[in-house]
């Protein structure tokens, strides 16, 4: 069967950090394909060493840097994605783009393959691809995001811990790999992670732009006290204030979404301290993530939260939990090559991808999406039909061929 | 100075699990007196062994059982409280009643002293005093409440771990101590943990009744998915549903409190799973504690939550996180003795105390409250003025003297 290598590569990659977990409520194909391969974990590093070997098999000379970012080949069209996963991740998020890049490396001359580190944000936002694009990040100031259940460490410490494993590779590069002048563009395939393609019955889509994102940390400061003896009038209940603020923000965003129909928002983390049934919380925190293709909508949403914070019953501080990301358009010429390769539709990406780092750095960037069953992602039962994976690979290879044979930027 | 022994005993007890923590925002006397002495921790067991020795010094023969509950003396009026603390507790909650019991033991004939295990609910509700009153609890089915940061273990396992320490005592009793027929009543002193006494400028109060309590666990079941690519219409967001339900319940309780003025409610625990900024929560839980002197009010509040749960955007289950506690009146004759000893006021207790276990078991029970500075409790900066501690001890000893010389029940 054509392009069977893509499925085999995905299955091989899936073994690194495989989670044997069957969620019976899953309406998909019933196979459990979850992975736990967080950036710089043992499973992640092993997967990257594996990826470097596969690049060498395809005839591209790989290097693997202190991050575990793999760059194979010299110049030309850069193809790839990332192989790190969410803590409770699926087998295709990032991995699909890596497998497609290997397929292109085997079939199309004039390409390089890349596998970026920490796209999922274990330590920051797009840490690997931003470093690759020349940003100087302070690794010792970047520490594990609280949602990643693991020992607290800075990125600098995690890199030191990873070094012995990376050094075992013949391809180890003792530094950080950077984008090269002769890279003519970046082309990334990814699962859609939404339901638009599935609903429309389409096999793939080009990506016109990547949404902007603001992530706010909302912190309410109250006074710890006894939950039975403290009268309501005497309370400075941080938990109650935060819960009300979140519900009011949710209500307001609902109205905002009336005209900003792509707006999505998520309270993914809520934490009360000290966190006991009999104690009034002294501290309450929520992390709110807001995404929209229009930065003005993001600004309006943030303003709403700041207004609500001013009116809260206790002191509330609102801060950026990570630097805001502006909406990022993809390269028009490369979108043209995708259309020539048979891609009939375009959509915005609600997810952030490494392609955004490269586009922001001035590198022409494009993306191809394949359908996600039920729109599920960032979950163990994330999946895509084999036929869609294979069709996507065919389109990806064809588009890459066109991109490499067009005149360089 | 009169009754200086009480202060010395409290200071000695404070050393077990002392937390060296100064909270600069504290408006009290500025000294840090926090303790961390959770039930069956090393600090807790050491404090109990110390308490048994002090009982022996006072001339009462102590026994310390497999729980670490200490019972000293034979029959008569049972005086005491508990010496275990909250994980982030103060130096007086429970300890005050233990120190007063030692003082009575030194001064009044015909009393016994008791120090119950796990009043704070590390493993359950009033586990020590309920066992003492004859309830047969299934220790292996009772495990650490999630808010107690410690290794997960059942109460049975914790008791096994405690045994070597308890066995070092000459007073070790290899079983569980129980109430005796010839105990004529139970008399417990405690800090108020609220601000009523302080506001009224009073030195102490008798307790007319102990409030009822319902603790509900509210669990919302959603579907884990990507926080960027999943359209609002496609989401089954457990976190969003829970936040809205909590805010709506809070609003409804505010109306309910219009006529039920003693009603208090606390969302002390909220947890979203998997708990990541970029992931729509699949599971969201809150623990809601409701207290009121009127069980009908508690019923109305619970009904409100159940109605809101039915109307939530995702499936929500409401369950009793621990068995409901009915409001419990204190003994009228003993309240009379308190008045004779000079206590001028009575109040309801918004906190649950071991006295409730004994009253429910049919033992006449009474309580004396002393003021809490700023009403603060279940916090490191919980405190009471020395003068109030000493005055309370004087009243407690006088009332106990009257209770022991009245005709037995």
mmCIF file of N, CA and C in Angstrom, chain B residues 91-178:
data_model
loop_
_atom_site.group_PDB
_atom_site.id
_atom_site.type_symbol
_atom_site.label_atom_id
_atom_site.label_comp_id
_atom_site.label_asym_id
_atom_site.label_seq_id
_atom_site.Cartn_x
_atom_site.Cartn_y
_atom_site.Cartn_z
ATOM 1 N N UNK B 91 -2.273 27.449 67.339
ATOM 2 C CA UNK B 91 -1.777 26.798 68.545
ATOM 3 C C UNK B 91 -2.855 26.540 69.592
ATOM 4 N N UNK B 92 -4.102 27.040 69.371
ATOM 5 C CA UNK B 92 -5.126 26.957 70.416
ATOM 6 C C UNK B 92 -6.297 26.036 70.087
ATOM 7 N N UNK B 93 -6.546 25.836 68.797
ATOM 8 C CA UNK B 93 -7.692 25.022 68.362
ATOM 9 C C UNK B 93 -7.513 23.595 68.902
ATOM 10 N N UNK B 94 -8.322 23.228 69.919
ATOM 11 C CA UNK B 94 -8.190 21.919 70.562
ATOM 12 C C UNK B 94 -7.243 21.959 71.731
ATOM 13 N N UNK B 95 -6.068 22.546 71.519
ATOM 14 C CA UNK B 95 -5.040 22.588 72.572
ATOM 15 C C UNK B 95 -5.551 23.306 73.819
ATOM 16 N N UNK B 96 -6.309 24.391 73.625
ATOM 17 C CA UNK B 96 -6.828 25.142 74.769
ATOM 18 C C UNK B 96 -7.662 24.245 75.686
ATOM 19 N N UNK B 97 -8.556 23.446 75.085
ATOM 20 C CA UNK B 97 -9.406 22.550 75.873
ATOM 21 C C UNK B 97 -8.601 21.480 76.588
ATOM 22 N N UNK B 98 -7.482 21.067 75.992
ATOM 23 C CA UNK B 98 -6.610 20.084 76.638
ATOM 24 C C UNK B 98 -5.904 20.716 77.837
ATOM 25 N N UNK B 99 -5.416 21.938 77.645
ATOM 26 C CA UNK B 99 -4.700 22.620 78.736
ATOM 27 C C UNK B 99 -5.645 22.920 79.906
ATOM 28 N N UNK B 100 -6.872 23.333 79.581
ATOM 29 C CA UNK B 100 -7.852 23.586 80.652
ATOM 30 C C UNK B 100 -8.166 22.282 81.403
ATOM 31 N N UNK B 101 -8.252 21.177 80.678
ATOM 32 C CA UNK B 101 -8.550 19.891 81.323
ATOM 33 C C UNK B 101 -7.423 19.522 82.293
ATOM 34 N N UNK B 102 -6.174 19.800 81.903
ATOM 35 C CA UNK B 102 -5.051 19.528 82.811
ATOM 36 C C UNK B 102 -5.166 20.383 84.070
ATOM 37 N N UNK B 103 -5.573 21.644 83.868
ATOM 38 C CA UNK B 103 -5.716 22.553 85.010
ATOM 39 C C UNK B 103 -6.795 22.043 85.968
ATOM 40 N N UNK B 104 -7.912 21.609 85.410
ATOM 41 C CA UNK B 104 -8.993 21.055 86.227
ATOM 42 C C UNK B 104 -8.506 19.790 86.946
ATOM 43 N N UNK B 105 -7.751 18.968 86.214
ATOM 44 C CA UNK B 105 -7.256 17.726 86.810
ATOM 45 C C UNK B 105 -6.376 18.033 88.033
ATOM 46 N N UNK B 106 -5.636 19.135 87.949
ATOM 47 C CA UNK B 106 -4.768 19.511 89.070
ATOM 48 C C UNK B 106 -5.558 20.076 90.249
ATOM 49 N N UNK B 107 -6.753 20.624 89.967
ATOM 50 C CA UNK B 107 -7.435 21.401 91.012
ATOM 51 C C UNK B 107 -8.748 20.818 91.520
ATOM 52 N N UNK B 108 -9.416 20.029 90.666
ATOM 53 C CA UNK B 108 -10.775 19.601 91.033
ATOM 54 C C UNK B 108 -10.823 18.077 91.170
ATOM 55 N N UNK B 109 -11.254 17.565 92.296
ATOM 56 C CA UNK B 109 -11.401 16.111 92.402
ATOM 57 C C UNK B 109 -12.626 15.643 91.605
ATOM 58 N N UNK B 110 -12.627 14.367 91.244
ATOM 59 C CA UNK B 110 -13.814 13.796 90.593
ATOM 60 C C UNK B 110 -13.903 14.105 89.111
ATOM 61 N N UNK B 111 -12.751 14.368 88.483
ATOM 62 C CA UNK B 111 -12.793 14.583 87.026
ATOM 63 C C UNK B 111 -11.870 13.577 86.341
ATOM 64 N N UNK B 112 -12.148 13.350 85.079
ATOM 65 C CA UNK B 112 -11.243 12.623 84.189
ATOM 66 C C UNK B 112 -10.828 13.595 83.089
ATOM 67 N N UNK B 113 -9.694 13.288 82.454
ATOM 68 C CA UNK B 113 -9.245 14.137 81.339
ATOM 69 C C UNK B 113 -9.206 13.296 80.068
ATOM 70 N N UNK B 114 -9.553 13.924 78.953
ATOM 71 C CA UNK B 114 -9.568 13.177 77.685
ATOM 72 C C UNK B 114 -8.984 14.048 76.570
ATOM 73 N N UNK B 115 -8.317 13.400 75.640
ATOM 74 C CA UNK B 115 -7.748 14.082 74.465
ATOM 75 C C UNK B 115 -8.061 13.202 73.253
ATOM 76 N N UNK B 116 -9.077 13.596 72.500
ATOM 77 C CA UNK B 116 -9.565 12.769 71.395
ATOM 78 C C UNK B 116 -8.671 12.874 70.155
ATOM 79 N N UNK B 117 -8.669 11.827 69.378
ATOM 80 C CA UNK B 117 -7.895 11.789 68.126
ATOM 81 C C UNK B 117 -8.726 12.331 66.949
ATOM 82 N N UNK B 118 -8.043 12.969 66.036
ATOM 83 C CA UNK B 118 -8.580 13.383 64.723
ATOM 84 C C UNK B 118 -9.906 14.130 64.784
ATOM 85 N N UNK B 119 -9.978 15.125 65.654
ATOM 86 C CA UNK B 119 -11.168 15.974 65.636
ATOM 87 C C UNK B 119 -11.211 16.773 64.344
ATOM 88 N N UNK B 120 -10.028 17.079 63.814
ATOM 89 C CA UNK B 120 -9.969 17.960 62.645
ATOM 90 C C UNK B 120 -10.388 17.282 61.345
ATOM 91 N N UNK B 121 -10.604 15.977 61.397
ATOM 92 C CA UNK B 121 -11.148 15.321 60.205
ATOM 93 C C UNK B 121 -10.111 14.942 59.162
ATOM 94 N N UNK B 122 -8.897 14.596 59.628
ATOM 95 C CA UNK B 122 -7.911 14.145 58.643
ATOM 96 C C UNK B 122 -8.403 12.872 57.947
ATOM 97 N N UNK B 123 -9.048 12.014 58.698
ATOM 98 C CA UNK B 123 -9.527 10.747 58.122
ATOM 99 C C UNK B 123 -11.048 10.657 58.047
ATOM 100 N N UNK B 124 -11.740 11.467 58.826
ATOM 101 C CA UNK B 124 -13.201 11.389 58.826
ATOM 102 C C UNK B 124 -13.725 12.498 59.713
ATOM 103 N N UNK B 125 -14.939 12.363 60.170
ATOM 104 C CA UNK B 125 -15.544 13.406 60.997
ATOM 105 C C UNK B 125 -15.555 12.960 62.448
ATOM 106 N N UNK B 126 -14.843 13.639 63.306
ATOM 107 C CA UNK B 126 -14.840 13.343 64.747
ATOM 108 C C UNK B 126 -14.539 11.876 65.007
ATOM 109 N N UNK B 127 -13.582 11.338 64.273
ATOM 110 C CA UNK B 127 -13.304 9.893 64.314
ATOM 111 C C UNK B 127 -13.000 9.406 65.723
ATOM 112 N N UNK B 128 -12.172 10.156 66.446
ATOM 113 C CA UNK B 128 -11.774 9.732 67.786
ATOM 114 C C UNK B 128 -12.931 9.714 68.757
ATOM 115 N N UNK B 129 -13.685 10.814 68.808
ATOM 116 C CA UNK B 129 -14.753 10.888 69.802
ATOM 117 C C UNK B 129 -15.925 9.979 69.444
ATOM 118 N N UNK B 130 -16.132 9.762 68.149
ATOM 119 C CA UNK B 130 -17.207 8.828 67.768
ATOM 120 C C UNK B 130 -16.834 7.400 68.153
ATOM 121 N N UNK B 131 -15.597 7.015 67.931
ATOM 122 C CA UNK B 131 -15.155 5.686 68.349
ATOM 123 C C UNK B 131 -15.269 5.562 69.867
ATOM 124 N N UNK B 132 -14.839 6.616 70.547
ATOM 125 C CA UNK B 132 -14.900 6.653 72.014
ATOM 126 C C UNK B 132 -16.331 6.440 72.509
ATOM 127 N N UNK B 133 -17.299 6.946 71.733
ATOM 128 C CA UNK B 133 -18.707 6.831 72.122
ATOM 129 C C UNK B 133 -19.344 5.529 71.644
ATOM 130 N N UNK B 134 -18.531 4.644 71.082
ATOM 131 C CA UNK B 134 -19.043 3.309 70.795
ATOM 132 C C UNK B 134 -19.341 3.025 69.339
ATOM 133 N N UNK B 135 -19.177 4.009 68.459
ATOM 134 C CA UNK B 135 -19.413 3.720 67.038
ATOM 135 C C UNK B 135 -18.333 2.795 66.509
ATOM 136 N N UNK B 136 -18.746 1.825 65.703
ATOM 137 C CA UNK B 136 -17.769 0.936 65.078
ATOM 138 C C UNK B 136 -17.460 1.450 63.681
ATOM 139 N N UNK B 137 -16.349 2.114 63.529
ATOM 140 C CA UNK B 137 -15.980 2.672 62.223
ATOM 141 C C UNK B 137 -15.096 1.666 61.490
ATOM 142 N N UNK B 138 -15.210 1.666 60.183
ATOM 143 C CA UNK B 138 -14.382 0.775 59.357
ATOM 144 C C UNK B 138 -13.104 1.523 58.972
ATOM 145 N N UNK B 139 -12.061 1.316 59.761
ATOM 146 C CA UNK B 139 -10.834 2.103 59.589
ATOM 147 C C UNK B 139 -10.190 1.906 58.218
ATOM 148 N N UNK B 140 -10.379 0.719 57.645
ATOM 149 C CA UNK B 140 -9.733 0.463 56.355
ATOM 150 C C UNK B 140 -10.492 1.119 55.207
ATOM 151 N N UNK B 141 -11.741 1.517 55.495
ATOM 152 C CA UNK B 141 -12.521 2.200 54.462
ATOM 153 C C UNK B 141 -12.349 3.716 54.561
ATOM 154 N N UNK B 142 -11.684 4.173 55.631
ATOM 155 C CA UNK B 142 -11.513 5.618 55.824
ATOM 156 C C UNK B 142 -10.107 5.984 55.394
ATOM 157 N N UNK B 143 -10.021 6.846 54.410
ATOM 158 C CA UNK B 143 -8.681 7.221 53.987
ATOM 159 C C UNK B 143 -8.530 8.722 54.072
ATOM 160 N N UNK B 144 -7.309 9.121 53.982
ATOM 161 C CA UNK B 144 -6.917 10.505 54.092
ATOM 162 C C UNK B 144 -7.794 11.414 53.230
ATOM 163 N N UNK B 145 -8.378 12.430 53.811
ATOM 164 C CA UNK B 145 -9.093 13.427 53.011
ATOM 165 C C UNK B 145 -8.093 14.086 52.064
ATOM 166 N N UNK B 146 -8.540 14.412 50.850
ATOM 167 C CA UNK B 146 -7.585 14.878 49.835
ATOM 168 C C UNK B 146 -6.877 16.163 50.217
ATOM 169 N N UNK B 147 -7.474 16.973 51.096
ATOM 170 C CA UNK B 147 -6.844 18.252 51.408
ATOM 171 C C UNK B 147 -5.636 18.110 52.320
ATOM 172 N N UNK B 148 -5.417 16.924 52.913
ATOM 173 C CA UNK B 148 -4.280 16.744 53.795
ATOM 174 C C UNK B 148 -3.108 16.261 52.969
ATOM 175 N N UNK B 149 -2.163 17.143 52.740
ATOM 176 C CA UNK B 149 -1.010 16.809 51.918
ATOM 177 C C UNK B 149 -0.151 15.799 52.674
ATOM 178 N N UNK B 150 -0.231 14.578 52.294
ATOM 179 C CA UNK B 150 0.498 13.509 52.971
ATOM 180 C C UNK B 150 0.356 12.258 52.125
ATOM 181 N N UNK B 151 1.162 11.251 52.384
ATOM 182 C CA UNK B 151 1.005 10.020 51.606
ATOM 183 C C UNK B 151 -0.408 9.469 51.777
ATOM 184 N N UNK B 152 -0.973 8.973 50.709
ATOM 185 C CA UNK B 152 -2.296 8.359 50.743
ATOM 186 C C UNK B 152 -2.238 7.131 51.637
ATOM 187 N N UNK B 153 -3.051 7.073 52.645
ATOM 188 C CA UNK B 153 -3.160 5.845 53.418
ATOM 189 C C UNK B 153 -4.535 5.778 54.060
ATOM 190 N N UNK B 154 -4.927 4.545 54.397
ATOM 191 C CA UNK B 154 -6.180 4.396 55.111
ATOM 192 C C UNK B 154 -5.909 4.670 56.581
ATOM 193 N N UNK B 155 -6.994 4.893 57.326
ATOM 194 C CA UNK B 155 -6.846 5.097 58.758
ATOM 195 C C UNK B 155 -6.224 3.851 59.383
ATOM 196 N N UNK B 156 -6.617 2.662 58.876
ATOM 197 C CA UNK B 156 -6.039 1.409 59.378
ATOM 198 C C UNK B 156 -4.526 1.385 59.213
ATOM 199 N N UNK B 157 -4.073 1.800 58.051
ATOM 200 C CA UNK B 157 -2.621 1.826 57.803
ATOM 201 C C UNK B 157 -1.917 2.844 58.697
ATOM 202 N N UNK B 158 -2.568 4.001 58.861
ATOM 203 C CA UNK B 158 -1.966 5.043 59.704
ATOM 204 C C UNK B 158 -1.863 4.569 61.151
ATOM 205 N N UNK B 159 -2.855 3.792 61.600
ATOM 206 C CA UNK B 159 -2.811 3.277 62.974
ATOM 207 C C UNK B 159 -1.661 2.289 63.139
ATOM 208 N N UNK B 160 -1.448 1.460 62.124
ATOM 209 C CA UNK B 160 -0.319 0.520 62.190
ATOM 210 C C UNK B 160 1.001 1.269 62.264
ATOM 211 N N UNK B 161 1.093 2.340 61.455
ATOM 212 C CA UNK B 161 2.335 3.124 61.431
ATOM 213 C C UNK B 161 2.573 3.826 62.768
ATOM 214 N N UNK B 162 1.492 4.141 63.472
ATOM 215 C CA UNK B 162 1.611 4.886 64.733
ATOM 216 C C UNK B 162 1.978 3.975 65.902
ATOM 217 N N UNK B 163 1.674 2.688 65.759
ATOM 218 C CA UNK B 163 1.802 1.763 66.888
ATOM 219 C C UNK B 163 3.190 1.781 67.558
ATOM 220 N N UNK B 164 4.299 1.711 66.798
ATOM 221 C CA UNK B 164 5.604 1.673 67.471
ATOM 222 C C UNK B 164 5.831 2.875 68.398
ATOM 223 N N UNK B 165 5.364 4.063 67.965
ATOM 224 C CA UNK B 165 5.535 5.245 68.811
ATOM 225 C C UNK B 165 4.670 5.147 70.061
ATOM 226 N N UNK B 166 3.416 4.722 69.876
ATOM 227 C CA UNK B 166 2.498 4.655 71.017
ATOM 228 C C UNK B 166 2.944 3.592 72.026
ATOM 229 N N UNK B 167 3.514 2.511 71.493
ATOM 230 C CA UNK B 167 3.928 1.412 72.381
ATOM 231 C C UNK B 167 5.076 1.788 73.316
ATOM 232 N N UNK B 168 5.774 2.875 72.994
ATOM 233 C CA UNK B 168 6.865 3.289 73.887
ATOM 234 C C UNK B 168 6.320 3.814 75.214
ATOM 235 N N UNK B 169 5.033 4.148 75.238
ATOM 236 C CA UNK B 169 4.459 4.716 76.465
ATOM 237 C C UNK B 169 4.136 3.614 77.469
ATOM 238 N N UNK B 170 4.404 3.897 78.757
ATOM 239 C CA UNK B 170 4.006 2.967 79.826
ATOM 240 C C UNK B 170 2.496 2.866 79.920
ATOM 241 N N UNK B 171 1.811 3.839 79.321
ATOM 242 C CA UNK B 171 0.356 3.913 79.469
ATOM 243 C C UNK B 171 -0.386 3.353 78.257
ATOM 244 N N UNK B 172 0.345 2.705 77.357
ATOM 245 C CA UNK B 172 -0.289 2.222 76.119
ATOM 246 C C UNK B 172 -1.400 1.216 76.420
ATOM 247 N N UNK B 173 -2.540 1.418 75.785
ATOM 248 C CA UNK B 173 -3.690 0.514 75.924
ATOM 249 C C UNK B 173 -3.945 -0.065 74.536
ATOM 250 N N UNK B 174 -3.776 -1.377 74.390
ATOM 251 C CA UNK B 174 -3.832 -1.986 73.058
ATOM 252 C C UNK B 174 -5.270 -2.264 72.630
ATOM 253 N N UNK B 175 -5.979 -1.201 72.371
ATOM 254 C CA UNK B 175 -7.379 -1.314 71.969
ATOM 255 C C UNK B 175 -7.888 0.102 71.800
ATOM 256 N N UNK B 176 -9.189 0.275 71.864
ATOM 257 C CA UNK B 176 -9.766 1.606 71.741
ATOM 258 C C UNK B 176 -10.533 1.948 73.006
ATOM 259 N N UNK B 177 -10.171 3.044 73.626
ATOM 260 C CA UNK B 177 -10.831 3.471 74.850
ATOM 261 C C UNK B 177 -12.272 3.881 74.545
ATOM 262 N N UNK B 178 -13.165 3.573 75.468
ATOM 263 C CA UNK B 178 -14.590 3.880 75.275
ATOM 264 C C UNK B 178 -15.111 4.655 76.475
#
